Amino acid sequence: MAFHILRATAAVILVLAGIIVLFLMYYKSFPSPNCHLPPVHSGRLAKQANIHATNETDKPIMLLWFWPENKRFDFQDCKTLFKIDSCYLTDDRSLYPRAHAVLVFHRAIQDNLSNLPTSPRARFQRWIWFNMDSPTSTRRIAGVQGLFNLTLSYRKDADIHVRWKLTLKEKTDQDIVLPKKERLLCWIVESNDLQTNSGERYNYYRELAKHIKVDVFDSSSAENYFQTISSCKFYLSFEESIHRDYITETFNGPLAAGTVPIVLGPPRGNYEDFAPGTSFIHVNDFPDAVTLAQFLLRLEKDNEAYIKYFNWRRIYTARCHLTEEKHKFAHAICQACRHVGKYKEYRVVPDLYKWFFA
Ligand SMILES: *[C@@H]1O[C@H](CO)[C@@H](O)[C@H](O)[C@H]1NC(C)=O
Ligand SMILES: *[C@@H]1O[C@H](CO)[C@@H](O)[C@H](O)[C@H]1NC(C)=O
Ligand SMILES: *[C@@H]1O[C@H](CO)[C@@H](O)[C@H](O)[C@H]1NC(C)=O
């Protein structure tokens, strides 16, 4: 009797497990070209776990010294959005003496350094230099060169390298389904000085626009970022300034949305450090903007050649980056949390600027 019940129970459990596995498989492979954000818990869940929480865990404490650009998010988001839960993240400065890591946003440091922690740091405490800007937009503040133990930046050789990386699929996909295309070439950019700005990317855009139609959307009012990009065959992934490894979300966006990025930034080889060489078109592949425009117009009519730019999608997935303003720095902060939970090395950054501005 008991045996029958056991067997029946086991069968039910097996069937249920099967359904769950099938559901997960379906769910994982479901295409989402528009990159809708996963639903984030409503309201301010877990306002701030209080200090007692740290007693119960041996997770290292990471203290966020400044909120970058005052863009605040719920620390729980590291767990919900990135499954990162390896440190105790806090902005409570009274935890400073016990913090294993202090994350310091470079741009917020005052020139006289008066808003940095002043009390002596514990032997185990590491300070993390947090800067996502390129050297062009980074202010040199005297006296911070010898303060830090770790660097967090877009740079590949930073201790904590922050970037939206492609991930390898578990199984090769056979079919590539592209979102519907309504436009040829698009650009989302601050557009108020489109005709006068002398930045390199604007110069190139003006040349290009003489020969091919570019649909420009103003970045301050562009809604549905991924949806807009996915409706275009090509997208201008033009970086604001040109530096090694400085390849930002403007490149990740079209990859994630199912569009071909036309890149202007560091040399092609540097892009190929992060994405397959057949996934994008580099402006340097052409002698000038006219030739690029002609090439794009030819590709528009040759679907077979066009679709080849998406072959990488059989093997890799590009993840939609977070576009909500409050999440602008969440990815970086959570990555720091992951690092702090994982690595405990002793380190000193001897000369920050020599490295960063090199
Ligand atoms: C947590 O630690 C603090 C000081 O380290 C102590 O005062 C407090 O009683 C502890 N709380 C619990 C729940 O253990
Ligand atoms: C440091 O600079 C800030 C802002 O410029 C100023 O408000 C503050 O008084 C200065 N502190 C010291 C100690 O000089
Ligand atoms: C962190 O860097 C400071 C300043 O260079 C150094 O004095 C300290 O020993 C370093 N600590 C660790 C844990 O690496």
Coordinates of N, CA and C in Angstrom, one line a residue, residues 24-211:
L24 N 10.8 25.8 -18.9 CA 12.0 26.6 -18.9 C 12.7 26.7 -20.2
M25 N 12.8 25.5 -20.9 CA 13.4 25.4 -22.2 C 12.7 26.4 -23.2
Y26 N 11.4 26.3 -23.1 CA 10.6 27.1 -24.0 C 10.8 28.6 -23.7
Y27 N 10.8 28.8 -22.4 CA 10.9 30.2 -22.0 C 12.3 30.8 -22.4
K28 N 13.3 30.0 -22.3 CA 14.7 30.4 -22.6 C 14.9 30.7 -24.1
S29 N 14.2 29.9 -24.9 CA 14.5 30.0 -26.3 C 13.5 31.0 -27.0
F30 N 12.6 31.5 -26.2 CA 11.6 32.4 -26.8 C 12.3 33.7 -27.2
P31 N 12.2 34.1 -28.5 CA 12.9 35.2 -29.0 C 12.3 36.5 -28.4
S32 N 13.1 37.5 -28.1 CA 12.6 38.7 -27.6 C 13.4 39.9 -28.2
P33 N 13.1 40.1 -29.5 CA 13.9 41.1 -30.2 C 13.7 42.5 -29.7
N34 N 12.6 42.7 -29.0 CA 12.4 44.1 -28.5 C 13.0 44.4 -27.2
C35 N 13.6 43.4 -26.6 CA 14.3 43.6 -25.4 C 13.5 44.2 -24.3
H36 N 12.4 43.7 -24.0 CA 11.6 44.2 -22.9 C 12.3 43.8 -21.6
L37 N 12.3 44.7 -20.7 CA 13.0 44.4 -19.4 C 12.2 43.3 -18.6
P38 N 13.0 42.5 -18.0 CA 12.2 41.5 -17.1 C 11.5 42.3 -16.0
P39 N 10.3 41.9 -15.6 CA 9.6 42.6 -14.6 C 10.4 42.7 -13.3
V40 N 10.6 43.9 -12.9 CA 11.3 44.1 -11.6 C 10.2 44.3 -10.5
H41 N 10.5 43.7 -9.4 CA 9.6 43.8 -8.3 C 9.0 45.2 -8.1
S42 N 7.8 45.3 -7.7 CA 7.2 46.6 -7.6 C 7.5 47.2 -6.2
G43 N 7.5 48.5 -6.1 CA 7.7 49.2 -4.8 C 9.1 49.0 -4.4
R44 N 9.4 49.6 -3.3 CA 10.8 49.4 -2.8 C 10.8 48.3 -1.8
L45 N 11.0 47.1 -2.4 CA 11.2 45.9 -1.6 C 12.4 46.1 -0.7
A46 N 12.3 45.5 0.4 CA 13.5 45.4 1.3 C 14.2 46.8 1.3
K47 N 13.6 47.8 1.8 CA 14.1 49.1 1.8 C 15.6 49.2 1.9
Q48 N 16.1 48.7 3.0 CA 17.5 48.5 3.1 C 17.7 47.4 4.3
A49 N 18.2 46.3 3.9 CA 18.3 45.3 5.0 C 19.2 46.0 6.0
N50 N 18.8 45.8 7.3 CA 19.6 46.6 8.2 C 20.9 45.9 8.6
I51 N 21.6 46.5 9.5 CA 22.9 46.0 9.8 C 22.9 44.6 10.3
H52 N 21.8 44.1 11.0 CA 21.8 42.8 11.5 C 22.0 41.7 10.5
A53 N 21.5 42.1 9.3 CA 21.7 41.1 8.2 C 23.1 40.7 8.0
T54 N 24.0 41.6 8.3 CA 25.5 41.3 8.0 C 26.0 40.4 9.1
N55 N 25.3 40.3 10.2 CA 25.8 39.4 11.2 C 25.6 37.9 10.8
E56 N 24.5 37.7 10.1 CA 24.1 36.4 9.7 C 24.9 35.9 8.5
T57 N 25.7 36.7 7.9 CA 26.3 36.3 6.7 C 27.8 36.6 6.8
D58 N 28.6 35.8 6.0 CA 30.0 36.1 6.0 C 30.3 36.8 4.7
K59 N 29.3 37.3 4.0 CA 29.6 38.0 2.7 C 30.4 39.3 3.0
P60 N 31.3 39.6 2.2 CA 32.0 40.9 2.4 C 31.1 42.1 2.2
I61 N 31.4 43.1 2.9 CA 30.6 44.4 2.8 C 31.2 45.3 1.7
M62 N 30.4 45.7 0.8 CA 30.9 46.7 -0.2 C 30.1 48.0 0.0
L63 N 30.9 49.0 0.3 CA 30.3 50.3 0.6 C 30.3 51.2 -0.7
L64 N 29.2 51.6 -1.1 CA 29.1 52.6 -2.2 C 29.2 54.0 -1.7
W65 N 30.4 54.6 -1.9 CA 30.7 55.9 -1.2 C 29.8 57.0 -1.8
F66 N 29.7 57.1 -3.1 CA 28.8 58.1 -3.7 C 27.8 57.4 -4.6
W67 N 26.7 57.9 -4.7 CA 25.7 57.4 -5.7 C 26.1 58.2 -7.0
P68 N 26.6 57.5 -8.0 CA 27.0 58.1 -9.3 C 25.8 58.9 -9.9
E69 N 26.0 60.2 -10.2 CA 25.0 61.1 -10.7 C 23.7 61.0 -10.0
N70 N 23.8 60.6 -8.7 CA 22.6 60.4 -7.9 C 21.6 59.5 -8.5
K71 N 22.0 58.5 -9.3 CA 21.1 57.6 -9.9 C 21.0 56.4 -8.9
R72 N 19.9 56.4 -8.2 CA 19.8 55.3 -7.1 C 18.9 54.2 -7.6
F73 N 19.3 53.0 -7.2 CA 18.5 51.9 -7.5 C 18.4 51.0 -6.3
D74 N 17.6 50.0 -6.3 CA 17.4 49.1 -5.2 C 18.6 48.1 -5.3
F75 N 19.4 48.0 -4.2 CA 20.5 47.0 -4.3 C 20.1 45.6 -4.5
Q76 N 18.8 45.3 -4.2 CA 18.3 44.0 -4.5 C 18.3 43.7 -6.0
D77 N 18.4 44.8 -6.8 CA 18.4 44.6 -8.3 C 19.6 43.8 -8.8
C78 N 20.7 43.8 -8.1 CA 21.8 43.0 -8.5 C 21.5 41.6 -8.5
K79 N 20.6 41.2 -7.5 CA 20.2 39.8 -7.5 C 19.1 39.5 -8.6
T80 N 18.2 40.4 -8.6 CA 17.1 40.1 -9.6 C 17.5 40.2 -11.0
L81 N 18.3 41.2 -11.3 CA 18.7 41.4 -12.7 C 19.9 40.6 -13.2
F82 N 20.9 40.4 -12.3 CA 22.1 39.8 -12.7 C 22.5 38.5 -11.9
K83 N 21.6 38.2 -11.0 CA 21.9 37.0 -10.1 C 23.2 37.2 -9.4
I84 N 23.5 38.4 -9.0 CA 24.7 38.7 -8.2 C 24.3 38.9 -6.8
D85 N 24.9 38.1 -5.9 CA 24.5 38.2 -4.5 C 25.7 37.9 -3.6
S86 N 26.8 38.3 -4.1 CA 28.0 37.7 -3.4 C 28.7 38.8 -2.5
C87 N 28.0 39.9 -2.3 CA 28.5 40.8 -1.3 C 27.3 41.5 -0.6
Y88 N 27.6 42.1 0.5 CA 26.6 42.9 1.1 C 26.8 44.4 0.7
L89 N 25.8 44.8 -0.1 CA 26.0 46.1 -0.8 C 25.3 47.2 0.1
T90 N 26.0 48.3 0.4 CA 25.3 49.3 1.2 C 25.8 50.7 0.8
D91 N 25.0 51.7 1.2 CA 25.5 53.0 1.1 C 25.6 53.7 2.4
D92 N 25.5 52.9 3.5 CA 25.5 53.4 4.8 C 27.0 53.6 5.3
R93 N 27.4 54.9 5.3 CA 28.8 55.2 5.6 C 29.2 54.8 7.0
S94 N 28.3 54.6 7.9 CA 28.7 54.2 9.2 C 29.3 52.8 9.2
L95 N 29.1 52.1 8.1 CA 29.7 50.7 8.0 C 31.2 50.8 7.5
Y96 N 31.6 52.0 7.2 CA 33.0 52.2 6.7 C 34.1 51.3 7.4
P97 N 34.2 51.4 8.7 CA 35.3 50.7 9.3 C 35.2 49.2 9.0
R98 N 34.1 48.6 8.8 CA 34.0 47.2 8.5 C 33.9 46.8 7.1
A99 N 33.9 47.8 6.2 CA 33.7 47.5 4.8 C 35.0 46.9 4.2
H100 N 34.7 45.8 3.5 CA 35.9 45.1 2.8 C 36.3 45.9 1.5
A101 N 35.3 46.6 1.0 CA 35.6 47.3 -0.3 C 34.8 48.6 -0.2
V102 N 35.4 49.7 -0.7 CA 34.8 51.0 -0.8 C 34.8 51.4 -2.3
L103 N 33.6 51.6 -2.9 CA 33.6 51.9 -4.3 C 33.4 53.4 -4.4
V104 N 34.4 54.0 -5.1 CA 34.5 55.4 -5.2 C 34.3 55.9 -6.6
F105 N 33.2 56.6 -6.9 CA 33.0 57.1 -8.2 C 33.8 58.3 -8.5
H106 N 34.7 58.2 -9.5 CA 35.7 59.2 -9.7 C 35.2 60.6 -9.9
R107 N 34.2 60.7 -10.7 CA 33.7 62.1 -11.1 C 33.1 62.8 -9.9
A108 N 32.7 62.1 -8.8 CA 32.2 62.8 -7.7 C 33.2 63.3 -6.7
I109 N 34.5 62.9 -6.9 CA 35.5 63.3 -5.9 C 35.8 64.8 -6.1
Q110 N 35.8 65.5 -5.0 CA 36.1 67.0 -5.1 C 37.6 67.2 -5.3
D111 N 38.0 68.3 -5.9 CA 39.4 68.5 -6.2 C 40.3 68.5 -5.0
N112 N 39.7 69.0 -3.9 CA 40.6 69.0 -2.7 C 40.5 67.7 -1.9
L113 N 39.8 66.7 -2.5 CA 39.7 65.3 -1.9 C 38.9 65.3 -0.6
S114 N 38.2 66.4 -0.2 CA 37.7 66.5 1.1 C 36.4 65.6 1.3
N115 N 35.9 65.1 0.2 CA 34.7 64.2 0.4 C 35.1 62.7 0.3
L116 N 36.3 62.4 0.4 CA 36.7 61.0 0.5 C 36.8 60.6 1.9
P117 N 36.7 59.3 2.2 CA 36.8 58.9 3.6 C 38.1 59.4 4.3
T118 N 38.0 59.8 5.5 CA 39.2 60.4 6.1 C 39.8 59.5 7.2
S119 N 38.9 58.6 7.8 CA 39.5 57.8 8.8 C 40.4 56.7 8.2
P120 N 41.3 56.2 9.0 CA 42.3 55.2 8.4 C 41.5 54.0 7.9
R121 N 42.1 53.4 6.9 CA 41.4 52.2 6.4 C 41.9 50.9 7.0
A122 N 41.0 50.0 7.2 CA 41.4 48.7 7.8 C 42.3 47.9 6.9
R123 N 43.1 47.1 7.4 CA 44.1 46.3 6.6 C 43.5 45.5 5.5
F124 N 42.2 45.1 5.8 CA 41.6 44.2 4.8 C 40.8 45.0 3.7
Q125 N 40.7 46.3 4.0 CA 39.8 47.1 3.1 C 40.5 47.6 1.8
R126 N 39.7 47.4 0.7 CA 40.2 47.8 -0.6 C 39.4 48.9 -1.2
W127 N 40.0 49.9 -1.8 CA 39.3 51.0 -2.4 C 39.2 50.7 -3.9
I128 N 38.1 50.9 -4.5 CA 37.9 50.6 -5.9 C 37.7 51.9 -6.7
W129 N 38.5 52.2 -7.6 CA 38.3 53.3 -8.5 C 37.3 53.0 -9.5
F130 N 36.2 53.8 -9.6 CA 35.0 53.5 -10.4 C 34.9 54.6 -11.4
N131 N 35.2 54.3 -12.7 CA 35.1 55.3 -13.7 C 34.7 54.6 -15.0
M132 N 33.6 55.0 -15.6 CA 33.1 54.4 -16.8 C 33.4 55.4 -18.0
D133 N 33.9 56.6 -17.7 CA 34.2 57.5 -18.8 C 35.4 57.2 -19.5
S134 N 35.5 57.8 -20.7 CA 36.8 57.7 -21.5 C 37.8 58.7 -21.0
P135 N 39.0 58.5 -21.3 CA 40.0 59.5 -20.9 C 39.7 61.0 -21.3
T136 N 39.1 61.1 -22.5 CA 38.7 62.4 -22.9 C 37.7 63.1 -21.9
S137 N 36.8 62.4 -21.3 CA 35.9 63.0 -20.4 C 36.2 62.8 -18.9
T138 N 37.4 62.4 -18.7 CA 37.8 62.1 -17.3 C 38.7 63.3 -16.8
R139 N 38.3 63.8 -15.6 CA 39.0 65.0 -15.0 C 40.2 64.4 -14.2
R140 N 41.4 65.0 -14.4 CA 42.5 64.6 -13.6 C 42.4 65.3 -12.3
I141 N 42.3 64.5 -11.2 CA 42.2 65.1 -9.9 C 43.6 64.8 -9.2
A142 N 44.3 65.8 -8.8 CA 45.6 65.5 -8.2 C 45.4 64.8 -6.9
G143 N 46.3 63.8 -6.6 CA 46.3 63.2 -5.3 C 45.5 61.9 -5.2
V144 N 44.8 61.4 -6.3 CA 44.1 60.2 -6.2 C 44.9 59.0 -6.8
Q145 N 46.0 59.3 -7.4 CA 46.8 58.2 -8.1 C 47.2 57.1 -7.2
G146 N 47.6 57.3 -6.0 CA 48.1 56.3 -5.2 C 47.1 55.7 -4.1
L147 N 45.8 56.0 -4.3 CA 44.9 55.7 -3.2 C 44.2 54.3 -3.4
F148 N 44.2 53.8 -4.6 CA 43.3 52.7 -4.9 C 44.0 51.3 -5.0
N149 N 43.1 50.3 -4.8 CA 43.6 48.9 -4.8 C 43.1 48.2 -6.1
L150 N 41.9 48.7 -6.6 CA 41.4 48.0 -7.7 C 40.8 49.1 -8.7
T151 N 40.7 48.7 -10.0 CA 40.1 49.6 -10.9 C 38.9 49.0 -11.5
L152 N 37.9 49.8 -11.8 CA 36.7 49.4 -12.4 C 36.4 50.3 -13.6
S153 N 36.4 49.7 -14.8 CA 36.3 50.6 -16.0 C 35.8 49.7 -17.1
Y154 N 35.6 50.4 -18.3 CA 35.3 49.7 -19.5 C 36.5 49.0 -20.1
R155 N 37.7 49.4 -19.6 CA 38.9 48.9 -20.1 C 39.1 47.4 -19.9
K156 N 39.6 46.7 -20.9 CA 39.7 45.3 -20.8 C 40.7 44.9 -19.7
D157 N 41.7 45.7 -19.5 CA 42.8 45.4 -18.5 C 42.5 46.0 -17.1
A158 N 41.3 46.4 -16.9 CA 40.9 46.9 -15.6 C 40.7 45.6 -14.7
D159 N 40.9 45.8 -13.4 CA 40.6 44.6 -12.5 C 39.2 44.2 -12.6
I160 N 38.3 45.1 -12.7 CA 36.9 44.8 -12.9 C 36.5 45.4 -14.2
H161 N 36.3 44.6 -15.2 CA 36.1 45.0 -16.6 C 34.6 45.0 -16.8
V162 N 34.0 46.1 -17.0 CA 32.5 46.2 -17.1 C 32.1 46.3 -18.6
R163 N 31.3 45.4 -19.1 CA 30.9 45.5 -20.5 C 29.8 44.5 -20.6
W164 N 28.9 44.8 -21.6 CA 27.9 43.8 -21.9 C 28.5 42.8 -22.9
K165 N 28.7 41.7 -22.4 CA 29.4 40.7 -23.2 C 28.4 39.7 -24.0
L166 N 28.9 39.2 -25.1 CA 28.1 38.2 -25.7 C 28.3 36.9 -25.0
T167 N 27.2 36.1 -24.9 CA 27.4 34.8 -24.2 C 27.2 33.7 -25.2
L168 N 27.9 32.7 -25.0 CA 27.8 31.5 -25.9 C 26.5 30.8 -25.6
K169 N 25.8 30.4 -26.7 CA 24.6 29.6 -26.5 C 25.0 28.2 -26.1
E170 N 24.1 27.5 -25.4 CA 24.3 26.1 -25.1 C 24.2 25.3 -26.3
K171 N 23.2 25.7 -27.1 CA 23.0 24.9 -28.3 C 22.9 25.8 -29.5
T172 N 23.5 25.4 -30.6 CA 23.5 26.2 -31.8 C 22.1 26.3 -32.4
D173 N 21.7 27.5 -32.7 CA 20.4 27.7 -33.3 C 20.4 27.6 -34.8
Q174 N 19.4 27.0 -35.3 CA 19.4 26.8 -36.8 C 18.8 28.1 -37.5
D175 N 17.7 28.6 -37.0 CA 17.1 29.7 -37.7 C 17.4 31.0 -37.0
I176 N 17.5 32.0 -37.8 CA 17.7 33.3 -37.2 C 16.4 34.1 -37.6
V177 N 15.7 34.5 -36.7 CA 14.5 35.3 -37.0 C 14.8 36.7 -36.7
L178 N 14.7 37.5 -37.7 CA 15.0 39.0 -37.5 C 13.7 39.7 -37.3
P179 N 13.8 40.8 -36.5 CA 12.6 41.7 -36.4 C 12.3 42.3 -37.7
K180 N 11.1 42.7 -37.8 CA 10.6 43.4 -39.0 C 11.4 44.7 -39.2
K181 N 11.8 45.0 -40.5 CA 12.5 46.2 -40.8 C 11.7 47.2 -41.5
E182 N 11.6 48.4 -41.0 CA 10.9 49.5 -41.6 C 11.7 50.6 -42.1
R183 N 13.0 50.6 -41.6 CA 13.9 51.7 -41.9 C 15.2 51.2 -42.3
L184 N 15.9 52.0 -43.0 CA 17.2 51.5 -43.5 C 18.3 51.8 -42.5
L185 N 18.5 53.0 -42.1 CA 19.7 53.4 -41.3 C 19.2 54.4 -40.2
C186 N 19.5 54.1 -39.0 CA 19.0 55.0 -37.9 C 20.2 55.4 -36.9
W187 N 19.9 56.4 -36.2 CA 20.8 56.9 -35.2 C 20.0 57.5 -34.0
I188 N 20.3 57.1 -32.8 CA 19.7 57.8 -31.7 C 20.8 58.6 -31.0
V189 N 20.6 59.9 -30.9 CA 21.7 60.7 -30.5 C 21.2 62.1 -30.0
E190 N 22.0 62.8 -29.3 CA 21.5 64.1 -28.9 C 21.5 64.9 -30.1
S191 N 20.4 65.4 -30.6 CA 20.3 65.9 -31.9 C 20.2 67.4 -32.0
N192 N 20.3 68.1 -30.9 CA 20.0 69.5 -31.1 C 21.2 70.3 -31.8
D193 N 22.4 69.7 -31.8 CA 23.4 70.4 -32.6 C 24.0 69.5 -33.7
L194 N 23.1 68.7 -34.3 CA 23.4 67.8 -35.3 C 24.2 68.4 -36.5
Q195 N 23.8 69.6 -36.8 CA 24.4 70.2 -38.0 C 25.6 71.0 -37.7
T196 N 25.9 71.3 -36.4 CA 27.0 72.2 -36.1 C 28.1 71.5 -35.2
N197 N 27.7 70.5 -34.5 CA 28.7 69.8 -33.7 C 29.9 69.4 -34.5
S198 N 31.1 69.6 -33.9 CA 32.3 69.3 -34.7 C 32.9 68.0 -34.3
G199 N 32.3 67.3 -33.5 CA 32.8 66.0 -33.1 C 32.9 65.1 -34.3
E200 N 33.9 64.1 -34.2 CA 34.2 63.3 -35.3 C 32.9 62.5 -35.8
R201 N 32.2 62.0 -34.9 CA 31.0 61.2 -35.3 C 30.0 62.1 -36.0
Y202 N 29.9 63.4 -35.6 CA 28.9 64.2 -36.3 C 29.4 64.6 -37.7
N203 N 30.7 64.8 -37.8 CA 31.2 65.1 -39.1 C 31.0 63.9 -40.1
Y204 N 31.2 62.7 -39.6 CA 31.0 61.6 -40.4 C 29.5 61.4 -40.8
Y205 N 28.7 61.6 -39.8 CA 27.3 61.5 -40.1 C 26.8 62.5 -41.2
R206 N 27.3 63.8 -41.1 CA 26.9 64.8 -42.1 C 27.3 64.4 -43.5
E207 N 28.5 63.8 -43.6 CA 29.0 63.3 -44.9 C 28.1 62.2 -45.4
L208 N 27.8 61.2 -44.5 CA 27.0 60.1 -44.9 C 25.6 60.5 -45.3
A209 N 25.0 61.4 -44.6 CA 23.7 61.8 -44.8 C 23.5 62.4 -46.2
K210 N 24.6 62.9 -46.8 CA 24.4 63.4 -48.1 C 24.1 62.3 -49.1
H211 N 24.4 61.1 -48.8 CA 24.3 60.0 -49.8 C 23.3 59.0 -49.4

